[in-house]
XYZ file of C-alpha atoms in Angstrom:
67
model
C 10.883 5.426 3.572
C 7.869 6.765 1.659
C 5.407 4.259 0.199
C 2.609 4.999 -2.251
C -0.269 2.599 -1.531
C -1.356 1.506 -4.994
C -2.047 -1.638 -6.945
C 0.433 -1.547 -9.805
C 2.969 -3.928 -11.267
C 6.346 -3.742 -9.596
C 4.861 -2.659 -6.258
C 6.418 -4.012 -3.066
C 4.102 -6.627 -1.516
C 3.058 -5.837 2.053
C 4.354 -9.190 3.309
C 7.900 -8.220 2.214
C 8.041 -4.961 4.180
C 10.421 -4.565 7.075
C 9.206 -3.032 10.322
C 10.753 0.421 9.974
C 9.628 4.024 10.220
C 7.646 4.914 7.120
C 5.206 7.299 5.551
C 2.281 5.728 3.712
C 0.447 7.834 1.127
C -2.981 6.625 0.014
C -5.007 8.305 -2.713
C -8.682 8.309 -3.532
C -10.231 5.075 -4.716
C -11.076 6.442 -8.145
C -8.185 8.686 -9.142
C -5.475 7.190 -6.943
C -2.517 9.378 -6.013
C -2.603 12.448 -8.233
C 0.285 14.419 -6.721
C 3.870 13.747 -7.843
C 5.000 11.954 -4.698
C 8.383 10.269 -4.736
C 8.378 6.857 -3.150
C 8.087 3.150 -3.674
C 4.774 1.588 -4.616
C 3.242 -0.714 -1.997
C 0.465 -3.207 -2.604
C -1.725 -5.200 -0.213
C -1.973 -8.668 -1.731
C -5.514 -9.890 -2.205
C -7.565 -12.637 -3.768
C -7.289 -12.303 -7.568
C -11.078 -12.655 -7.806
C -11.554 -9.330 -5.963
C -11.603 -6.117 -7.978
C -9.908 -3.971 -5.319
C -9.865 -3.064 -1.647
C -11.453 0.069 -0.252
C -8.685 2.627 0.417
C -9.561 2.813 4.127
C -9.421 -0.971 4.453
C -6.105 -1.233 2.578
C -4.582 1.542 4.713
C -5.830 -0.131 7.902
C -4.223 -3.426 6.868
C -0.861 -1.717 6.252
C -0.955 0.152 9.566
C -1.934 -2.978 11.494
C 0.838 -5.021 9.842
C 3.428 -2.413 10.830
C 2.541 -2.148 14.511
């Protein structure tokens, strides 16, 4: 399964992911993912008072959760 790590409506929350082989694509913090990559959107839930997570931090959280 390919997941695009991005904060958008309709994204699959990290806590609902199954432990399965996957590819996680993370874009730059400003522009996001600019290539046309097919996959499901994945979001790391966070406190609504935070603007966003650093892309390295968000990716680390996903990788840790899937170990």
